[in-house]
C-alpha positions as CSV (number, residue, x, y, z in Angstrom):
1,M,48.1,-15.6,75.4
2,N,44.9,-17.8,77.2
3,L,42.6,-19.5,75.9
4,A,39.6,-16.9,75.5
5,E,41.8,-14.5,74.1
6,T,42.9,-17.2,71.1
7,I,38.9,-17.6,70.9
8,E,37.9,-13.9,71.0
9,S,40.7,-13.1,68.5
10,Q,39.3,-16.5,65.9
11,R,36.0,-15.0,66.4
12,T,37.0,-11.7,65.2
13,E,38.6,-13.1,62.3
14,I,36.1,-15.5,61.1
15,E,33.2,-12.6,61.1
16,A,36.1,-10.4,59.3
17,L,36.2,-13.0,57.0
18,N,32.4,-13.2,57.1
19,A,32.2,-9.5,56.2
20,K,34.6,-10.2,53.1
21,L,32.9,-13.1,51.5
22,N,29.6,-11.3,52.1
23,T,31.1,-8.3,49.8
24,L,32.8,-10.4,47.5
25,Q,29.5,-11.9,46.7
26,K,27.3,-8.9,46.4
27,R,30.2,-8.2,44.0
28,C,29.9,-11.0,42.2
29,E,26.5,-10.7,41.7
30,Q,26.6,-7.2,40.2
31,Y,29.7,-8.6,37.8
32,G,26.9,-11.0,37.1
33,Q,24.3,-8.5,36.1
34,A,26.8,-6.3,34.6
35,Y,28.1,-9.4,32.5
36,D,24.3,-10.5,31.5
37,Q,23.2,-6.8,30.8
38,L,26.3,-6.2,28.2
39,Q,25.3,-10.0,26.8
40,H,22.1,-8.6,26.4
41,Q,23.0,-5.4,24.6
42,I,25.4,-7.6,22.1
43,K,23.1,-9.9,21.3
44,E,20.7,-7.1,20.9
45,L,23.4,-4.9,18.6
46,L,24.1,-8.2,16.4
47,R,20.3,-8.6,15.9
48,N,19.8,-5.3,15.1
49,R,22.7,-5.6,12.3
50,F,22.5,-9.0,10.8
51,G,18.6,-10.6,12.3
52,K,15.0,-9.8,11.7
53,K,13.2,-7.2,13.1
54,S,9.9,-9.3,13.3
55,E,8.7,-9.6,16.8
56,R,7.2,-13.0,15.7
57,F,8.0,-15.7,17.5
58,I,8.3,-19.6,15.7
59,D,9.5,-22.6,17.7
60,D,10.8,-25.6,15.5
61,P,8.2,-28.2,14.5
62,S,11.1,-30.5,14.6
63,D,11.1,-30.8,18.0
64,P,8.5,-32.8,19.8
65,Q,8.7,-30.9,23.2
66,Q,8.3,-27.4,21.9
67,G,4.9,-28.1,21.9
68,L,4.8,-27.8,25.4
69,W,6.4,-25.6,28.0
70,S,6.9,-26.3,31.4
71,D,8.2,-25.6,35.0
72,S,9.8,-27.7,38.1
73,A,6.5,-27.6,39.7
74,G,5.0,-29.5,36.9
75,L,2.9,-27.5,35.1
76,F,2.5,-28.2,31.4
77,L,0.7,-26.1,28.4
78,E,-0.2,-27.6,25.2
79,A,0.7,-25.5,22.2
80,D,-2.7,-25.0,20.5
81,A,-5.4,-23.6,22.6
82,A,-7.8,-26.2,23.2
83,G,-5.1,-27.8,25.6
84,N,-4.4,-30.6,23.8
85,A,-1.5,-31.9,21.7
86,I,-1.1,-31.3,18.1
87,E,0.4,-33.0,15.2
88,K,3.9,-31.6,13.5
89,K,2.1,-30.9,10.6
90,T,-0.7,-28.9,12.2
91,L,2.2,-26.7,13.5
92,V,3.5,-26.4,10.3
93,A,0.5,-25.2,8.8
94,A,-0.3,-23.0,11.6
95,H,2.7,-20.7,10.4
96,I,1.0,-20.3,6.9
97,R,-1.0,-17.2,6.5
98,K,-3.4,-16.4,3.7
99,K,-2.6,-13.2,1.8
100,K,-5.2,-10.7,2.5
101,Q,-6.8,-9.2,-0.6
102,K,-7.6,-5.8,-0.4
103,A,-11.1,-4.6,-2.1
104,T,-10.7,-2.7,-4.9
105,K,-12.4,0.8,-4.8
106,E,-14.9,1.7,-7.0
107,L,-13.9,4.5,-9.6
108,P,-15.5,6.6,-11.6
109,R,-16.1,5.0,-14.8
110,R,-15.7,6.2,-18.3
111,I,-16.5,4.3,-21.7
112,E,-15.1,5.0,-24.8
113,I,-16.8,3.4,-28.2
114,I,-14.4,2.2,-31.0
115,P,-16.5,2.0,-33.8
116,V,-16.0,-0.5,-36.6
117,S,-15.0,1.4,-39.8
118,E,-17.9,2.1,-42.6
119,K,-16.2,0.4,-45.2
120,E,-15.9,-2.9,-42.8
121,M,-19.5,-2.5,-41.9
122,Q,-20.6,-3.0,-45.2
123,C,-21.2,-6.7,-46.1
124,V,-20.2,-8.9,-48.9
125,C,-24.3,-9.3,-49.7
126,G,-24.7,-5.4,-49.4
127,T,-26.4,-5.6,-46.1
128,C,-25.4,-3.4,-43.3
129,K,-23.5,-5.2,-40.2
130,T,-25.2,-4.4,-36.9
131,V,-23.1,-4.2,-33.4
132,I,-24.2,-7.3,-31.7
133,R,-21.6,-6.8,-28.7
134,Y,-18.5,-5.4,-27.6
135,E,-14.8,-6.6,-26.6
136,T,-14.3,-4.8,-23.5
137,K,-10.8,-3.7,-22.2
138,E,-10.4,-1.9,-19.0
139,S,-7.2,0.2,-18.6
140,L,-6.8,2.8,-15.5
141,H,-6.4,6.4,-16.8
142,Y,-4.3,9.4,-14.7
143,Q,-6.0,12.6,-15.0
144,P,-3.6,15.2,-13.5
145,A,-4.7,17.7,-10.6
146,V,-6.6,20.9,-12.3
147,F,-5.8,24.1,-10.4
148,E,-8.2,27.3,-11.6
149,I,-8.9,30.5,-10.5
150,L,-12.7,30.9,-9.4
151,E,-13.7,34.3,-10.1
152,Q,-16.6,34.8,-8.0
153,R,-18.7,38.2,-9.8
154,R,-21.7,39.5,-7.1
155,E,-24.4,41.2,-8.7
156,V,-25.4,44.7,-8.2
157,A,-28.5,45.5,-8.8
158,A,-30.0,49.4,-8.9
159,C,-33.3,51.0,-10.1
160,P,-33.3,52.3,-13.7
161,H,-35.0,55.6,-12.4
162,G,-32.3,56.7,-9.9
163,C,-34.4,56.0,-6.5
164,D,-32.3,56.4,-3.5
165,G,-31.5,53.3,-1.4
166,A,-32.5,51.1,-4.6
167,M,-29.2,49.9,-5.3
168,I,-28.5,46.4,-3.6
169,T,-25.3,44.0,-3.7
170,A,-25.4,40.3,-3.4
171,P,-24.2,39.1,0.1
172,V,-20.9,37.6,0.1
173,P,-20.8,33.2,0.5
174,L,-20.3,32.4,3.9
175,H,-16.7,30.6,4.1
176,V,-14.6,28.9,6.8
177,L,-11.7,31.2,6.2
178,P,-13.3,34.1,4.9
179,K,-10.0,36.0,4.6
180,A,-8.8,33.2,2.5
181,K,-8.4,33.6,-1.1
182,V,-8.8,30.1,-1.3
183,T,-11.9,27.6,-1.6
184,E,-12.8,24.8,0.6
185,E,-11.6,22.5,-1.7
186,F,-7.7,23.8,-1.7
187,L,-8.1,23.6,1.8
188,S,-9.1,19.6,1.7
189,F,-6.1,19.3,-0.6
190,L,-3.9,21.1,1.7
191,V,-4.7,19.2,4.9
192,V,-5.0,15.7,3.4
193,S,-1.8,16.2,1.3
194,K,0.0,17.6,4.7
195,L,-1.4,14.8,6.8
196,D,-2.8,11.9,4.9
197,D,-0.3,12.1,1.8
198,R,2.8,13.0,3.9
199,Q,3.7,15.9,2.2
200,P,5.9,18.3,3.9
201,L,4.7,22.2,3.5
202,Y,8.1,23.0,1.9
203,H,7.1,20.0,-0.5
204,L,3.7,21.3,-1.3
205,E,5.6,25.0,-1.9
206,K,7.8,23.7,-4.6
207,Q,5.6,21.5,-6.2
208,L,2.8,23.7,-6.7
209,G,5.6,26.7,-7.8
210,D,7.5,24.2,-10.3
211,R,4.4,22.5,-11.8
212,Y,1.4,24.9,-11.6
213,G,3.2,28.0,-11.2
214,L,1.3,29.1,-8.2
215,S,2.7,31.3,-5.5
216,C,1.7,29.7,-1.6
217,S,4.0,30.0,0.7
218,R,4.6,27.4,3.2
219,Q,3.9,30.1,6.0
220,T,0.2,30.9,4.5
221,M,-0.5,27.4,4.3
222,A,0.4,26.5,7.8
223,R,-1.7,29.5,9.2
224,W,-4.6,28.3,7.4
225,L,-4.1,25.0,8.7
226,I,-3.9,26.5,12.2
227,E,-6.9,29.1,11.6
228,L,-9.3,26.6,10.4
229,M,-9.0,24.8,14.5
230,A,-11.7,27.6,15.9
231,P,-14.6,26.8,13.6
232,M,-13.8,23.0,13.7
233,Q,-13.5,23.0,17.4
234,P,-17.3,22.1,18.2
235,I,-16.9,18.9,16.1
236,Y,-13.8,18.1,17.8
237,N,-15.6,18.3,21.2
238,L,-18.6,16.0,19.8
239,L,-15.9,13.3,19.3
240,K,-14.5,13.5,22.6
241,D,-18.0,13.7,24.1
242,E,-18.3,9.7,22.5
243,I,-15.2,8.6,24.2
244,I,-16.1,10.0,27.9
245,E,-19.8,8.7,27.7
246,Y,-19.0,5.1,26.4
247,D,-17.3,2.5,29.1
248,V,-14.6,1.1,26.8
249,A,-11.8,3.2,25.3
250,S,-7.8,3.1,24.8
251,C,-4.6,5.6,25.1
252,D,-0.9,5.4,23.6
253,A,1.2,8.4,23.3
254,T,4.3,9.2,21.0
255,T,6.6,11.9,21.1
256,L,6.8,15.1,19.0
257,Q,9.3,18.0,19.0
258,V,8.3,21.4,18.9
259,L,10.7,23.8,18.3
260,N,9.1,26.9,19.4
261,E,7.4,26.3,23.2
262,P,7.7,28.4,26.0
263,D,10.3,28.3,28.3
264,R,11.5,24.9,26.9
265,R,14.3,24.2,24.5
266,A,14.2,23.2,21.1
267,E,15.4,20.0,21.5
268,T,12.9,18.6,24.1
269,K,10.6,16.2,23.1
270,S,6.4,16.4,23.9
271,Y,3.9,13.7,23.4
272,V,1.1,13.4,21.5
273,Y,-1.8,11.2,22.8
274,C,-3.9,9.1,20.4
275,T,-7.5,7.9,22.0
276,R,-9.9,5.2,20.6
277,G,-13.2,4.8,21.8
278,G,-17.0,5.3,21.3
279,P,-19.6,2.8,20.6
280,P,-18.9,0.0,18.0
281,D,-20.9,2.1,15.2
282,K,-19.5,5.5,16.2
283,S,-15.9,4.7,17.1
284,V,-13.8,7.4,17.5
285,V,-9.8,7.9,17.1
286,L,-8.7,11.8,18.7
287,Y,-5.2,13.0,19.0
288,D,-4.2,15.5,21.4
289,Y,-0.7,17.2,22.6
290,N,0.6,17.7,25.8
291,D,4.4,19.1,26.8
292,K,4.5,18.3,30.2
293,L,2.4,17.2,33.7
294,H,1.7,14.3,31.8
295,K,-0.4,12.5,34.6
296,Q,-2.2,15.5,35.1
297,F,-3.2,15.7,31.9
298,I,-4.4,12.4,31.1
299,N,-6.3,12.6,34.0
300,D,-7.9,15.9,33.3
301,W,-8.8,14.5,29.5
302,F,-10.8,11.5,30.8
303,E,-12.7,13.4,33.3
304,G,-16.2,12.1,33.4
305,F,-15.0,8.9,31.8
306,N,-15.8,5.8,34.1
307,G,-15.0,2.1,33.0
308,Y,-12.4,0.3,31.3
309,L,-8.7,1.8,29.4
310,H,-6.5,0.3,27.0
311,V,-2.8,1.5,28.0
312,D,0.7,0.0,28.5
313,G,3.2,-0.4,31.4
314,D,3.7,3.9,30.8
315,N,3.4,5.7,34.3
316,F,1.7,8.6,32.4
317,F,-1.7,6.4,33.6
318,D,-1.0,6.2,37.3
319,L,-3.0,9.0,38.4
320,I,-6.4,7.8,36.0
321,G,-5.3,4.3,36.9
322,Q,-7.1,5.4,40.6
323,V,-10.3,6.2,39.0
324,V,-10.6,3.9,36.0
325,N,-9.9,0.5,35.6
326,L,-6.8,0.1,33.5
327,V,-6.4,-2.7,31.0
328,N,-2.7,-3.4,30.2
329,C,-1.3,-4.5,27.1
330,N,0.2,-8.0,27.0
331,A,1.7,-7.4,23.7
332,H,4.1,-5.0,25.6
333,A,4.8,-7.5,28.2
334,R,5.4,-10.3,25.7
335,R,7.9,-7.6,24.3
336,K,10.1,-7.9,27.3
337,F,10.9,-11.4,26.2
338,E,11.2,-11.2,22.6
339,P,14.6,-9.9,22.1
340,I,15.8,-12.2,24.9
341,A,14.5,-15.5,23.2
342,Q,15.9,-13.9,19.9
343,G,19.2,-13.8,21.5
344,S,19.8,-17.1,23.1
345,K,20.2,-20.2,22.0
346,G,18.1,-23.7,23.3
347,K,15.3,-23.5,25.2
348,G,15.3,-20.6,27.6
349,I,13.1,-19.2,30.2
350,A,12.3,-16.5,27.7
351,K,10.9,-18.7,25.1
352,Q,8.5,-20.5,27.6
353,A,7.2,-17.2,28.1
354,L,6.6,-16.5,24.2
355,L,5.0,-20.1,23.9
356,F,2.6,-19.3,26.8
357,Y,1.6,-16.1,24.6
358,K,1.7,-18.2,21.7
359,N,-0.7,-20.7,22.7
360,L,-2.9,-17.5,24.3
361,Y,-3.4,-15.7,21.1
362,K,-4.4,-18.8,19.3
363,V,-7.4,-18.2,21.6
364,E,-8.1,-14.6,20.2
365,R,-7.6,-15.7,16.6
366,E,-10.3,-18.5,17.4
367,A,-12.8,-15.5,18.5
368,K,-11.5,-13.4,15.8
369,N,-11.7,-16.0,12.7
370,N,-15.2,-17.4,13.9
371,H,-16.6,-13.8,14.4
372,F,-17.7,-14.2,18.0
373,T,-20.1,-11.9,19.8
374,S,-18.6,-10.1,23.2
375,E,-20.8,-12.5,24.9
376,Q,-19.0,-15.4,23.1
377,R,-15.3,-14.0,23.3
378,Y,-16.1,-13.9,27.1
379,A,-17.2,-17.6,27.5
380,L,-14.4,-19.0,25.3
381,R,-11.5,-17.0,27.2
382,Q,-13.2,-18.3,30.7
383,E,-13.0,-21.5,29.9
384,K,-9.6,-21.3,27.8
385,S,-7.1,-18.4,28.3
386,K,-8.2,-17.9,32.2
387,P,-6.9,-21.6,33.3
388,M,-3.4,-20.4,31.0
389,M,-3.3,-17.4,32.8
390,D,-3.3,-19.2,36.3
391,K,-0.9,-21.2,35.4
392,F,1.5,-18.2,33.5
393,K,1.3,-16.3,37.1
394,L,2.4,-19.3,39.3
395,W,5.3,-20.0,37.1
396,L,6.3,-16.6,37.1
397,D,6.0,-16.6,40.7
398,E,8.4,-19.5,40.5
399,I,10.5,-18.3,38.3
400,Y,11.4,-15.0,39.7
401,P,13.1,-15.7,42.7
402,T,15.7,-17.2,40.9
403,T,16.6,-14.4,38.1
404,L,18.3,-11.4,38.7
405,P,16.3,-8.5,39.3
406,Q,18.5,-6.0,37.3
407,S,18.7,-8.7,34.4
408,P,16.8,-8.5,31.2
409,L,15.1,-11.6,31.8
410,G,14.2,-10.3,35.6
411,K,12.8,-7.2,34.9
412,A,10.7,-8.9,32.1
413,I,9.1,-11.0,34.4
414,N,9.0,-8.3,37.5
415,Y,7.0,-6.2,34.5
416,C,4.3,-8.9,34.5
417,I,3.9,-9.5,38.1
418,K,3.7,-5.5,38.6
419,L,0.9,-5.1,36.3
420,W,-0.7,-8.7,36.5
421,P,-4.0,-7.4,37.7
422,G,-4.3,-5.0,34.2
423,L,-2.9,-7.6,32.1
424,T,-5.6,-10.4,33.2
425,R,-8.5,-7.7,33.2
426,F,-8.8,-8.4,29.6
427,L,-11.0,-11.9,30.7
428,D,-14.1,-9.4,32.6
429,D,-15.7,-8.4,29.4
430,G,-16.0,-9.9,25.6
431,R,-15.5,-6.3,24.6
432,L,-11.9,-5.6,25.8
433,E,-8.9,-6.4,23.9
434,I,-6.1,-8.7,25.2
435,D,-3.4,-5.7,23.9
436,N,-3.6,-2.0,22.7
437,N,-2.4,-2.8,19.3
438,L,-4.9,-1.0,17.6
439,T,-4.5,2.0,19.2
440,E,-0.6,1.7,18.4
441,Q,-2.2,1.1,14.7
442,E,-3.5,4.5,14.5
443,I,-0.4,5.6,16.0
444,K,1.6,4.4,13.1
445,P,0.6,6.5,10.7
446,F,1.2,9.5,12.6
447,V,4.7,8.3,13.4
448,I,5.1,7.7,9.7
449,A,4.1,11.4,8.8
450,R,6.1,12.9,11.5
451,K,9.6,11.3,10.1
452,N,8.8,13.6,6.9
453,F,8.1,16.4,8.9
454,L,10.5,16.0,11.5
455,F,8.6,18.3,13.8
456,C,6.2,21.3,14.5
457,A,7.5,24.9,14.8
458,S,5.0,26.2,17.3
459,V,2.4,25.1,19.8
460,D,-0.6,26.2,17.8
461,G,0.8,24.3,15.0
462,A,1.6,21.1,16.7
463,E,-2.5,21.3,18.3
464,A,-3.5,22.0,14.4
465,L,-1.7,18.5,13.5
466,C,-3.6,16.7,16.3
467,M,-6.9,17.8,15.0
468,H,-6.8,17.5,11.5
469,F,-5.1,14.1,12.0
470,S,-8.1,13.1,14.2
471,F,-10.7,14.1,11.8
472,I,-9.1,12.3,9.1
473,R,-8.5,8.8,11.2
474,T,-12.2,9.0,12.1
475,A,-13.3,9.5,8.9
476,K,-11.3,6.5,7.8
477,V,-12.5,4.6,10.3
478,H,-15.9,5.1,9.1
479,G,-15.3,4.4,5.2
480,L,-15.2,7.9,4.2
481,D,-12.6,9.5,1.8
482,P,-10.9,12.0,4.1
483,Y,-10.8,14.8,1.4
484,H,-14.4,14.5,0.2
485,Y,-15.4,14.7,4.2
486,Y,-13.4,17.7,4.5
487,V,-14.8,19.6,1.4
488,K,-18.5,18.8,3.0
489,L,-17.3,19.7,6.9
490,L,-15.4,23.1,5.5
491,K,-18.6,24.1,3.4
492,S,-21.4,23.5,6.1
493,L,-19.5,24.8,9.2
494,P,-20.2,28.5,8.3
495,H,-24.0,27.1,8.6
496,C,-24.2,25.9,11.5
497,K,-26.1,27.5,14.4
498,T,-27.1,24.8,17.0
499,V,-25.9,21.6,18.3
500,D,-28.1,19.4,16.3
501,D,-26.2,21.3,13.0
502,Y,-23.0,20.2,14.2
503,E,-24.1,16.9,15.1
504,N,-25.0,16.3,11.7
505,L,-21.2,16.4,9.9
506,L,-19.9,13.9,12.1
507,P,-18.7,11.2,9.8
508,W,-21.4,8.4,10.8
509,N,-24.2,11.2,10.3
510,I,-23.0,12.0,6.7
511,K,-23.5,9.5,3.3
512,L,-20.8,11.0,0.7
513,N,-21.1,10.2,-2.9
514,Y,-17.7,9.3,-4.1
515,A,-18.4,9.2,-7.7
516,K,-17.7,12.9,-7.9
517,A,-16.4,15.9,-5.5
518,D,-19.2,17.7,-3.5
């Protein structure tokens, strides 16, 4: 073999070795990613089994470096919102929260006078004693619900001389469900018990039968809830108009199982969307049901809306994002790092990210505790939050190439980089929130109720569920008692003839006397 052939043979062998080396390197990367994913899953399982479920991040006050987070580029961020170093005792005090005391609702009051006996009212001098004051004791009293039959007797009048056509009968009172043999108060009780008190209809059926001897099947009660949708639809439309006409709104979704959906298996889950919006004095919370084509559904629902929409990172909002300004949720971004930090020891990249968010949310608490206006909150964010966000973005861009893209940490960093325009949009307007937590708080009552009733039997039932939840939650936002609001609503709807009549029934236009039922 000559020299040229030897060189060519060695070159071929080197190329083969390089190809094998590249293959082995890729395989090692895949093994590394698989190892990291398995480690992450194990830590998550251990945490779910033995650890705390709270997402709150508390750093170690004894560590003097815990107040800072940094990267190799030398970017440092102080632990307090003002950018100054804080003492150990300040860190400890920051974790102590005062327990909020709920204001006691004013209840109806019944005064019971306990008299002094006639014998003791006589003084030894023979004079009758005079009551000068009372020793008062307040006790909480309970009175069981009262179910009764309301018998309506309409007068029939006739001429005593038997004149033709002189007989007349009093008109039938208008009723929101003319064929239902229950009062508006009972329908209101049914709606509030099912949705706000989270009592499934089969529980109500058993309760009414065992305690009060009433025969009212769950099928009948479900039919009444569905039939109430038609007369209440104009009110729902007016509430939706308030959201569409204002320029700030928010939306979030949760799953709902509906058994009898056309062309779908019973195990397939659909979605319920919760939307918040409207001016501050006309705040609205609406729920709506959808089973498929979610991007188009969201786009159609917000037709005519122009402004800012708070959302999470779900792709359901991609289509509407081409029309409005999406404000992405920083709580969701933070949530990507939280399980990684909780499952790791020492100071890792995820903990540095959590420290950033801790400092960022301190600015939000400062604005909230001082009751800043939207203009003041905008100025505060420009002064403190914007520099933090700029430094955090530089840190993310530097850290991301050093992480495995498919690892939990790589996915968390990529989530922030991908949605960065939306994550920073809260800086543009003081009315905007840093996250979508307020909408998640409105989703929570629905989720808790769903754990009791589990599913809906039909699409009509799911839509009725959303409509009634909308009225209950909106009434609560405006400080109204849901039961009394529903009584007022159901009694007034049959008399509505014009748009003004319906507008007078919106929660902010109704003043209720809670001392007695309407």
